[in-house]
PDB file of C-alpha atoms in Angstrom:
ATOM      1  CA  GLN W  17       3.899  -8.767  -1.882  1.00 37.00           C
ATOM      2  CA  TRP W  18       6.371 -10.314  -4.270  1.00 36.00           C
ATOM      3  CA  GLU W  19       8.069  -7.699  -6.506  1.00 40.00           C
ATOM      4  CA  HIS W  20       5.555  -6.814  -9.084  1.00 47.00           C
ATOM      5  CA  THR W  21       7.920  -6.835 -11.944  1.00 46.00           C
ATOM      6  CA  ALA W  22       9.208  -9.652 -14.532  1.00 47.00           C
ATOM      7  CA  GLY W  23       8.744 -12.618 -12.983  1.00 48.00           C
ATOM      8  CA  HIS W  24       6.064 -11.363 -10.658  1.00 47.00           C
ATOM      9  CA  VAL W  25       6.032 -14.341  -7.990  1.00 50.00           C
ATOM     10  CA  ARG W  26       9.141 -16.102  -8.695  1.00 52.00           C
ATOM     11  CA  ASN W  27      12.729 -15.212  -8.268  1.00 51.00           C
ATOM     12  CA  GLY W  28      11.531 -11.931  -6.728  1.00 56.00           C
ATOM     13  CA  ILE W  29      12.395 -10.262  -3.526  1.00 60.00           C
ATOM     14  CA  MET W  30       9.546  -8.919  -0.950  1.00 63.00           C
ATOM     15  CA  VAL W  31       8.812  -5.410  -1.200  1.00 68.00           C
ATOM     16  CA  CYS W  32       6.362  -2.972   0.451  1.00 68.00           C
ATOM     17  CA  SER W  33       3.728  -2.692  -2.508  1.00 69.00           C
ATOM     18  CA  HIS W  34       0.285  -3.636  -3.507  1.00 70.00           C
ATOM     19  CA  GLU W  35      -0.708  -3.951   0.126  1.00 74.00           C
ATOM     20  CA  TRP W  36      -2.380  -1.381   2.465  1.00 80.00           C
ATOM     21  CA  VAL W  37      -4.187  -1.770   5.837  1.00 90.00           C
ATOM     22  CA  GLU W  38      -7.006   0.568   5.533  1.00 91.00           C
ATOM     23  CA  GLY W  39      -9.515  -2.094   4.919  1.00 89.00           C
ATOM     24  CA  LEU W  40      -8.178  -4.094   7.652  1.00 92.00           C
ATOM     25  CA  LEU W  41      -8.726  -1.020  10.050  1.00 95.00           C
ATOM     26  CA  ASP W  42     -12.345  -0.740   8.351  1.00 94.00           C
ATOM     27  CA  TYR W  43     -13.019  -4.309   9.221  1.00 93.00           C
ATOM     28  CA  TYR W  44     -11.781  -3.890  12.819  1.00 97.00           C
ATOM     29  CA  HIS W  45     -13.928  -0.891  13.614  1.00 97.00           C
ATOM     30  CA  PHE W  46     -17.319  -2.667  11.658  1.00 96.00           C
ATOM     31  CA  SER W  47     -16.701  -6.027  13.388  1.00 96.00           C
ATOM     32  CA  GLY W  48     -14.772  -5.463  16.905  1.00 96.00           C
ATOM     33  CA  ASP W  49     -12.641  -8.245  15.617  1.00 96.00           C
ATOM     34  CA  GLU W  50      -9.160  -7.547  17.063  1.00 97.00           C
ATOM     35  CA  ARG W  51      -7.281  -9.691  14.444  1.00 96.00           C
ATOM     36  CA  GLY W  52      -7.931  -6.755  11.997  1.00 95.00           C
ATOM     37  CA  LEU W  53      -6.099  -4.325  14.178  1.00 97.00           C
ATOM     38  CA  GLU W  54      -3.467  -6.832  14.991  1.00 97.00           C
ATOM     39  CA  THR W  55      -2.959  -8.010  11.415  1.00 94.00           C
ATOM     40  CA  ALA W  56      -2.600  -4.300  10.248  1.00 95.00           C
ATOM     41  CA  ILE W  57      -0.158  -3.515  13.053  1.00 96.00           C
ATOM     42  CA  GLY W  58       2.048  -6.479  12.017  1.00 94.00           C
ATOM     43  CA  ILE W  59       2.009  -5.323   8.305  1.00 92.00           C
ATOM     44  CA  GLY W  60       3.102  -1.885   9.349  1.00 95.00           C
ATOM     45  CA  ASN W  61       5.993  -3.310  11.414  1.00 95.00           C
ATOM     46  CA  ASN W  62       6.972  -5.573   8.283  1.00 91.00           C
ATOM     47  CA  VAL W  63       6.872  -2.383   6.197  1.00 92.00           C
ATOM     48  CA  LEU W  64       9.139  -0.646   8.529  1.00 94.00           C
ATOM     49  CA  LYS W  65      11.765  -3.224   8.074  1.00 92.00           C
ATOM     50  CA  LEU W  66      11.563  -3.502   4.356  1.00 89.00           C
ATOM     51  CA  LEU W  67      11.884   0.533   4.260  1.00 91.00           C
ATOM     52  CA  ASP W  68      15.215   0.138   5.939  1.00 91.00           C
ATOM     53  CA  THR W  69      16.633  -2.469   3.007  1.00 87.00           C
ATOM     54  CA  PRO W  70      18.947  -1.065   0.304  1.00 85.00           C
ATOM     55  CA  MET W  71      16.328  -0.830  -2.271  1.00 81.00           C
ATOM     56  CA  TYR W  72      14.922   2.409  -0.858  1.00 82.00           C
ATOM     57  CA  ALA W  73      17.951   3.904   0.412  1.00 81.00           C
ATOM     58  CA  VAL W  74      18.351   6.226  -2.680  1.00 79.00           C
ATOM     59  CA  PRO W  75      15.328   8.278  -3.945  1.00 77.00           C
ATOM     60  CA  GLY W  76      14.548   7.312  -7.703  1.00 72.00           C
ATOM     61  CA  GLU W  77      15.713   3.850  -7.540  1.00 73.00           C
ATOM     62  CA  ALA W  78      12.415   2.152  -7.038  1.00 74.00           C
ATOM     63  CA  ASN W  79       9.365   3.130  -8.484  1.00 75.00           C
ATOM     64  CA  ALA W  80       6.755   5.736  -6.750  1.00 79.00           C
ATOM     65  CA  ARG W  81       4.317   3.020  -5.938  1.00 79.00           C
ATOM     66  CA  GLU W  82       6.468   1.181  -3.822  1.00 83.00           C
ATOM     67  CA  THR W  83       7.119   3.729  -1.169  1.00 89.00           C
ATOM     68  CA  GLY W  84       3.675   5.125  -1.867  1.00 90.00           C
ATOM     69  CA  TRP W  85       2.155   2.176  -0.680  1.00 89.00           C
ATOM     70  CA  ALA W  86       4.367   2.049   2.270  1.00 92.00           C
ATOM     71  CA  LEU W  87       3.190   5.657   3.206  1.00 95.00           C
ATOM     72  CA  ARG W  88      -0.378   4.766   2.949  1.00 94.00           C
ATOM     73  CA  THR W  89       0.045   1.938   5.486  1.00 95.00           C
ATOM     74  CA  LEU W  90       1.890   4.060   7.758  1.00 96.00           C
ATOM     75  CA  MET W  91      -0.292   7.018   7.841  1.00 97.00           C
ATOM     76  CA  ALA W  92      -3.271   4.914   8.403  1.00 97.00           C
ATOM     77  CA  LEU W  93      -1.584   3.390  11.521  1.00 98.00           C
ATOM     78  CA  TYR W  94      -0.842   6.700  12.773  1.00 98.00           C
ATOM     79  CA  ILE W  95      -4.069   8.053  12.225  1.00 97.00           C
ATOM     80  CA  GLU W  96      -5.451   4.659  13.937  1.00 97.00           C
ATOM     81  CA  THR W  97      -3.181   4.555  17.073  1.00 97.00           C
ATOM     82  CA  SER W  98      -1.667   8.095  17.687  1.00 96.00           C
ATOM     83  CA  ASP W  99       1.715   6.207  17.769  1.00 97.00           C
ATOM     84  CA  ASP W 100       4.302   8.401  16.784  1.00 96.00           C
ATOM     85  CA  LYS W 101       6.722   5.107  15.948  1.00 97.00           C
ATOM     86  CA  TRP W 102       5.028   5.389  12.338  1.00 97.00           C
ATOM     87  CA  LEU W 103       5.848   8.965  11.626  1.00 97.00           C
ATOM     88  CA  GLY W 104       9.474   8.730  11.290  1.00 95.00           C
ATOM     89  CA  LYS W 105       9.101   6.766   8.063  1.00 95.00           C
ATOM     90  CA  CYS W 106       6.240   8.796   6.693  1.00 96.00           C
ATOM     91  CA  ARG W 107       8.130  11.898   7.028  1.00 96.00           C
ATOM     92  CA  TRP W 108      11.306  10.276   5.423  1.00 95.00           C
ATOM     93  CA  ILE W 109       9.058   8.860   2.324  1.00 95.00           C
ATOM     94  CA  VAL W 110       7.753  12.504   1.843  1.00 96.00           C
ATOM     95  CA  ASP W 111      11.186  14.163   2.102  1.00 94.00           C
ATOM     96  CA  SER W 112      12.575  11.241  -0.385  1.00 93.00           C
ATOM     97  CA  PHE W 113       9.937  12.467  -3.002  1.00 93.00           C
ATOM     98  CA  HIS W 114      10.826  16.043  -2.556  1.00 93.00           C
ATOM     99  CA  THR W 115      14.625  14.881  -3.551  1.00 92.00           C
ATOM    100  CA  TRP W 116      13.205  12.363  -6.089  1.00 89.00           C
ATOM    101  CA  GLU W 117      11.436  15.560  -7.791  1.00 91.00           C
ATOM    102  CA  GLU W 118      14.016  17.811  -7.562  1.00 90.00           C
ATOM    103  CA  GLU W 119      16.697  15.413  -8.917  1.00 87.00           C
ATOM    104  CA  TYR W 120      14.627  13.714 -11.655  1.00 86.00           C
ATOM    105  CA  GLY W 121      12.233  16.324 -12.810  1.00 88.00           C
ATOM    106  CA  GLY W 122       9.461  14.136 -11.516  1.00 88.00           C
ATOM    107  CA  TRP W 123       8.493  10.730  -9.883  1.00 89.00           C
ATOM    108  CA  LEU W 124      10.042   8.690 -12.586  1.00 87.00           C
ATOM    109  CA  ALA W 125      10.352   5.120 -12.380  1.00 82.00           C
ATOM    110  CA  PRO W 126      13.486   3.247 -13.440  1.00 80.00           C
ATOM    111  CA  TYR W 127      12.630   0.436 -16.464  1.00 78.00           C
ATOM    112  CA  THR W 128      15.982  -0.370 -17.811  1.00 74.00           C
ATOM    113  CA  ASP W 129      19.446  -0.019 -16.934  1.00 73.00           C
ATOM    114  CA  ASN W 130      19.417   3.427 -18.566  1.00 80.00           C
ATOM    115  CA  THR W 131      15.693   4.443 -18.784  1.00 82.00           C
ATOM    116  CA  ALA W 132      13.334   6.018 -16.178  1.00 83.00           C
ATOM    117  CA  ILE W 133       9.658   6.914 -17.195  1.00 84.00           C
ATOM    118  CA  ARG W 134       6.680   8.023 -16.219  1.00 87.00           C
ATOM    119  CA  VAL W 135       4.003   5.809 -15.102  1.00 87.00           C
ATOM    120  CA  GLY W 136       0.585   7.759 -14.091  1.00 89.00           C
ATOM    121  CA  PHE W 137      -0.938   5.132 -12.044  1.00 88.00           C
ATOM    122  CA  MET W 138       2.008   4.907  -9.998  1.00 89.00           C
ATOM    123  CA  ILE W 139       2.558   8.300  -9.552  1.00 92.00           C
ATOM    124  CA  GLY W 140      -1.370   8.196  -8.460  1.00 92.00           C
ATOM    125  CA  VAL W 141      -0.283   5.684  -5.644  1.00 90.00           C
ATOM    126  CA  ALA W 142       2.387   8.198  -4.660  1.00 93.00           C
ATOM    127  CA  ALA W 143      -0.010  11.410  -4.882  1.00 96.00           C
ATOM    128  CA  GLY W 144      -2.599   9.235  -2.959  1.00 94.00           C
ATOM    129  CA  SER W 145      -0.579   8.418  -0.201  1.00 95.00           C
ATOM    130  CA  VAL W 146       1.230  11.846   0.184  1.00 97.00           C
ATOM    131  CA  ILE W 147      -2.214  13.687   0.339  1.00 98.00           C
ATOM    132  CA  ARG W 148      -3.039  11.234   3.360  1.00 97.00           C
ATOM    133  CA  TYR W 149      -0.021  12.539   4.906  1.00 98.00           C
ATOM    134  CA  TYR W 150      -0.801  16.288   3.865  1.00 98.00           C
ATOM    135  CA  ARG W 151      -4.350  16.441   5.366  1.00 98.00           C
ATOM    136  CA  VAL W 152      -2.941  15.483   8.761  1.00 98.00           C
ATOM    137  CA  PHE W 153       0.148  17.549   8.319  1.00 98.00           C
ATOM    138  CA  PRO W 154      -0.529  20.603   5.942  1.00 98.00           C
ATOM    139  CA  ASP W 155       2.535  22.148   4.539  1.00 97.00           C
ATOM    140  CA  GLU W 156       2.787  24.202   1.591  1.00 98.00           C
ATOM    141  CA  LYS W 157       5.978  22.511   0.051  1.00 97.00           C
ATOM    142  CA  VAL W 158       4.159  19.222   0.237  1.00 98.00           C
ATOM    143  CA  LYS W 159       0.992  21.023  -1.286  1.00 98.00           C
ATOM    144  CA  GLN W 160       3.107  22.243  -4.319  1.00 98.00           C
ATOM    145  CA  MET W 161       4.983  19.024  -4.758  1.00 97.00           C
ATOM    146  CA  LEU W 162       1.611  17.190  -5.349  1.00 97.00           C
ATOM    147  CA  ILE W 163       0.109  19.872  -7.644  1.00 98.00           C
ATOM    148  CA  GLY W 164       3.521  19.293  -9.589  1.00 96.00           C
ATOM    149  CA  ALA W 165       3.417  15.681  -9.771  1.00 96.00           C
ATOM    150  CA  ILE W 166       0.006  15.892 -11.011  1.00 97.00           C
ATOM    151  CA  ASP W 167       0.522  18.508 -13.611  1.00 97.00           C
ATOM    152  CA  ASP W 168       3.608  16.361 -14.758  1.00 95.00           C
ATOM    153  CA  VAL W 169       1.256  13.632 -15.502  1.00 95.00           C
ATOM    154  CA  ILE W 170      -1.321  15.744 -17.224  1.00 97.00           C
ATOM    155  CA  GLU W 171       1.408  17.341 -19.460  1.00 95.00           C
ATOM    156  CA  ASN W 172       3.418  14.077 -20.347  1.00 93.00           C
ATOM    157  CA  CYS W 173       0.969  11.019 -20.186  1.00 92.00           C
ATOM    158  CA  LYS W 174      -2.358  12.446 -21.545  1.00 94.00           C
ATOM    159  CA  LEU W 175      -3.290  11.018 -24.809  1.00 92.00           C
ATOM    160  CA  PRO W 176      -4.966  12.737 -27.629  1.00 93.00           C
ATOM    161  CA  ASN W 177      -8.074  10.803 -27.152  1.00 92.00           C
ATOM    162  CA  GLY W 178      -8.561  12.078 -23.462  1.00 93.00           C
ATOM    163  CA  LEU W 179      -7.215   9.219 -21.827  1.00 93.00           C
ATOM    164  CA  PHE W 180      -4.034   8.638 -20.071  1.00 93.00           C
ATOM    165  CA  GLU W 181      -1.377   6.420 -21.383  1.00 92.00           C
ATOM    166  CA  TYR W 182      -0.411   3.294 -19.682  1.00 88.00           C
ATOM    167  CA  LYS W 183       3.309   3.419 -19.368  1.00 86.00           C
ATOM    168  CA  GLU W 184       5.903   6.226 -20.891  1.00 83.00           C
ATOM    169  CA  LEU W 185       7.381   3.783 -23.160  1.00 78.00           C
ATOM    170  CA  PRO W 186       6.687   3.456 -26.718  1.00 78.00           C
ATOM    171  CA  SER W 187       5.927  -0.219 -26.884  1.00 79.00           C
ATOM    172  CA  LEU W 188       3.496   0.364 -23.598  1.00 79.00           C
ATOM    173  CA  ALA W 189       1.704   3.905 -24.434  1.00 77.00           C
ATOM    174  CA  ARG W 190      -1.405   2.236 -24.978  1.00 81.00           C
ATOM    175  CA  ASN W 191      -4.744   3.503 -23.653  1.00 86.00           C
ATOM    176  CA  GLY W 192      -4.503   3.275 -19.509  1.00 83.00           C
ATOM    177  CA  ASN W 193      -7.551   2.545 -17.461  1.00 85.00           C
ATOM    178  CA  ASN W 194      -6.556   2.641 -14.073  1.00 90.00           C
ATOM    179  CA  PRO W 195      -8.834   4.150 -11.469  1.00 92.00           C
ATOM    180  CA  LEU W 196      -6.087   5.369  -9.512  1.00 93.00           C
ATOM    181  CA  LEU W 197      -5.804   8.310 -12.505  1.00 95.00           C
ATOM    182  CA  LEU W 198      -9.027   9.641 -11.265  1.00 96.00           C
ATOM    183  CA  GLU W 199      -7.959   9.867  -7.713  1.00 96.00           C
ATOM    184  CA  LEU W 200      -4.786  11.775  -9.026  1.00 96.00           C
ATOM    185  CA  MET W 201      -7.469  14.133 -10.682  1.00 97.00           C
ATOM    186  CA  SER W 202      -9.550  14.312  -7.588  1.00 97.00           C
ATOM    187  CA  ILE W 203      -6.278  15.534  -5.431  1.00 98.00           C
ATOM    188  CA  GLY W 204      -5.775  18.013  -7.820  1.00 98.00           C
ATOM    189  CA  TYR W 205      -9.174  19.651  -7.823  1.00 98.00           C
ATOM    190  CA  GLU W 206      -9.054  19.144  -3.777  1.00 98.00           C
ATOM    191  CA  LEU W 207      -5.838  21.188  -3.581  1.00 98.00           C
ATOM    192  CA  THR W 208      -6.532  23.828  -6.001  1.00 98.00           C
ATOM    193  CA  GLY W 209     -10.670  24.185  -6.592  1.00 97.00           C
ATOM    194  CA  ASN W 210      -9.761  23.939 -10.406  1.00 98.00           C
ATOM    195  CA  LEU W 211     -12.166  22.285 -12.261  1.00 98.00           C
ATOM    196  CA  GLU W 212      -9.997  21.604 -15.106  1.00 98.00           C
ATOM    197  CA  TYR W 213      -8.563  18.632 -13.069  1.00 98.00           C
ATOM    198  CA  LEU W 214     -11.738  16.957 -12.860  1.00 98.00           C
ATOM    199  CA  ALA W 215     -12.331  17.513 -16.704  1.00 97.00           C
ATOM    200  CA  HIS W 216      -9.198  15.599 -17.422  1.00 97.00           C
ATOM    201  CA  GLY W 217     -10.442  12.593 -15.621  1.00 96.00           C
ATOM    202  CA  MET W 218     -13.909  12.388 -17.341  1.00 96.00           C
ATOM    203  CA  ARG W 219     -12.840  10.681 -20.241  1.00 95.00           C
ATOM    204  CA  THR W 220     -11.132   7.996 -18.144  1.00 95.00           C
ATOM    205  CA  PHE W 221     -14.330   7.709 -15.838  1.00 95.00           C
ATOM    206  CA  ARG W 222     -16.352   7.107 -18.930  1.00 94.00           C
ATOM    207  CA  TYR W 223     -14.119   4.677 -20.186  1.00 92.00           C
ATOM    208  CA  ILE W 224     -13.844   2.495 -16.948  1.00 90.00           C
ATOM    209  CA  MET W 225     -17.659   2.636 -16.140  1.00 89.00           C
ATOM    210  CA  GLN W 226     -18.290   1.477 -20.028  1.00 86.00           C
ATOM    211  CA  SER W 227     -15.723  -1.524 -19.887  1.00 80.00           C
ATOM    212  CA  ASN W 228     -15.082  -4.642 -17.401  1.00 62.00           C
ATOM    213  CA  VAL W 229     -12.184  -3.280 -15.557  1.00 57.00           C
ATOM    214  CA  PRO W 230     -11.714  -5.361 -12.808  1.00 52.00           C
ATOM    215  CA  GLY W 231     -13.197  -4.428  -9.520  1.00 51.00           C
ATOM    216  CA  THR W 232     -15.280  -1.595 -10.899  1.00 52.00           C
ATOM    217  CA  ASN W 233     -18.119  -3.572 -12.893  1.00 54.00           C
ATOM    218  CA  GLY W 234     -19.613  -7.346 -13.242  1.00 58.00           C
ATOM    219  CA  LYS W 235     -22.598  -9.126 -11.774  1.00 67.00           C
ATOM    220  CA  LYS W 236     -23.322  -8.151  -8.044  1.00 71.00           C
ATOM    221  CA  GLN W 237     -25.681  -9.418  -5.799  1.00 80.00           C
ATOM    222  CA  VAL W 238     -26.992  -8.322  -2.062  1.00 86.00           C
ATOM    223  CA  ILE W 239     -26.855 -11.004   0.278  1.00 85.00           C
ATOM    224  CA  GLY W 240     -28.102  -9.974   3.836  1.00 87.00           C
ATOM    225  CA  ASP W 241     -26.023  -6.801   4.534  1.00 81.00           C
ATOM    226  CA  ALA W 242     -23.416  -7.481   2.007  1.00 79.00           C
ATOM    227  CA  VAL W 243     -22.744  -6.724  -1.755  1.00 74.00           C
ATOM    228  CA  ILE W 244     -20.980  -9.488  -3.281  1.00 72.00           C
ATOM    229  CA  GLY W 245     -19.126  -8.884  -6.528  1.00 68.00           C
ATOM    230  CA  SER W 246     -17.625 -11.223  -9.294  1.00 62.00           C
ATOM    231  CA  GLY W 247     -14.458 -10.993 -10.828  1.00 60.00           C
ATOM    232  CA  GLY W 248     -11.182  -9.124  -9.847  1.00 60.00           C
ATOM    233  CA  SER W 249      -9.602  -9.490  -6.603  1.00 60.00           C
ATOM    234  CA  PRO W 250      -9.873  -7.733  -3.226  1.00 63.00           C
ATOM    235  CA  LYS W 251      -6.920  -5.602  -4.314  1.00 66.00           C
ATOM    236  CA  SER W 252      -8.482  -4.408  -7.586  1.00 71.00           C
ATOM    237  CA  PHE W 253     -11.664  -3.581  -5.306  1.00 71.00           C
ATOM    238  CA  GLY W 254      -9.487  -1.808  -2.836  1.00 70.00           C
ATOM    239  CA  GLN W 255      -7.749   0.221  -5.426  1.00 76.00           C
ATOM    240  CA  SER W 256     -10.730   1.284  -7.797  1.00 84.00           C
ATOM    241  CA  PHE W 257     -13.535   1.933  -4.893  1.00 86.00           C
ATOM    242  CA  ILE W 258     -11.956   4.872  -3.452  1.00 88.00           C
ATOM    243  CA  PRO W 259     -10.821   6.658  -6.566  1.00 92.00           C
ATOM    244  CA  LEU W 260     -14.107   5.948  -8.259  1.00 93.00           C
ATOM    245  CA  THR W 261     -16.165   7.169  -5.367  1.00 93.00           C
ATOM    246  CA  THR W 262     -14.058  10.435  -4.559  1.00 95.00           C
ATOM    247  CA  TYR W 263     -14.058  11.436  -8.447  1.00 96.00           C
ATOM    248  CA  TYR W 264     -17.754  10.727  -8.895  1.00 96.00           C
ATOM    249  CA  ASN W 265     -18.485  12.797  -5.881  1.00 96.00           C
ATOM    250  CA  ALA W 266     -16.394  15.848  -6.594  1.00 96.00           C
ATOM    251  CA  THR W 267     -17.598  15.695 -10.533  1.00 97.00           C
ATOM    252  CA  SER W 268     -21.323  15.169  -9.900  1.00 96.00           C
ATOM    253  CA  ARG W 269     -21.323  18.194  -7.426  1.00 96.00           C
ATOM    254  CA  HIS W 270     -19.548  20.569 -10.189  1.00 97.00           C
ATOM    255  CA  TYR W 271     -21.201  18.884 -13.467  1.00 96.00           C
ATOM    256  CA  GLN W 272     -23.151  21.823 -14.150  1.00 96.00           C
ATOM    257  CA  GLU W 273     -20.269  24.218 -13.812  1.00 97.00           C
ATOM    258  CA  LEU W 274     -18.007  21.810 -15.961  1.00 96.00           C
ATOM    259  CA  VAL W 275     -20.972  21.727 -18.494  1.00 96.00           C
ATOM    260  CA  ASP W 276     -20.986  25.757 -18.452  1.00 96.00           C
ATOM    261  CA  ALA W 277     -17.407  26.183 -18.596  1.00 96.00           C
ATOM    262  CA  GLY W 278     -16.973  24.244 -21.781  1.00 95.00           C
ATOM    263  CA  TYR W 279     -15.559  21.300 -20.603  1.00 95.00           C
ATOM    264  CA  VAL W 280     -18.310  18.661 -21.728  1.00 94.00           C
ATOM    265  CA  LYS W 281     -18.250  18.605 -25.343  1.00 89.00           C
ATOM    266  CA  ILE W 282     -20.752  15.782 -25.845  1.00 91.00           C
ATOM    267  CA  ARG W 283     -23.291  15.887 -22.808  1.00 93.00           C
ATOM    268  CA  SER W 284     -25.111  12.603 -24.018  1.00 92.00           C
ATOM    269  CA  GLU W 285     -22.000  10.777 -23.177  1.00 91.00           C
ATOM    270  CA  TYR W 286     -22.009  11.970 -19.690  1.00 94.00           C
ATOM    271  CA  ASP W 287     -25.469  13.193 -18.347  1.00 94.00           C
ATOM    272  CA  ARG W 288     -26.386   9.683 -17.514  1.00 92.00           C
ATOM    273  CA  PHE W 289     -23.375   9.376 -15.119  1.00 93.00           C
ATOM    274  CA  PHE W 290     -23.425  12.761 -13.218  1.00 92.00           C
ATOM    275  CA  MET W 291     -27.134  14.018 -13.685  1.00 86.00           C
TER     276      MET W 291
END
């Protein structure tokens, strides 16, 4: 995956971003095709090499999604293979997130020579990967780091209209609609049991379901044992499906509690999704 910044696919450098192996491993289990496992392991080996490059040597000098995606890949491979070779960099990434938070006050991303900002969906990538580590290796320090990162996004990236901003720059502080923000709120609920985290995602969920966010809506056909959807890329689907289903599952189970607690102001806007 080329550097996902200005220039996108030209004049960039290789980074461990916008790719992960969970789908390949699912394909391997569903089909028995060993190419799925072999390809996932090959990607993991490349990620290990990329993490040794200077870009990732100092916490905070790359954005949170870069090492976030890497951690997601490496944890999936550890869970699949039980091979400790993947764990060293997993622990190194988690430790770097601790250092990052302590030195910058949050998982801020460098954007100009003298500017570091919060990008909610990138923090969502990081948190979604750290939680995968935490589920296998529970640790109170990691838990508190995750809660702190989620609270930081709510405090600094939530807009008055109930959505989250795209990026924390005046020129980019428009409505955000990335489903990864829903996974972020779901993680907050998973760690604390506090329904307020789910409430913070309700406006985003409704916005996504009522708009053509790539990977979430559009024409679908059932052909044999497959659902074929139009529009968007496999990456768009991959980063949308888990956040949406995770958030929907938690919110639908607790919807009446959210109503009773006063978090649902206009029921007609949400009943059709969660009732």
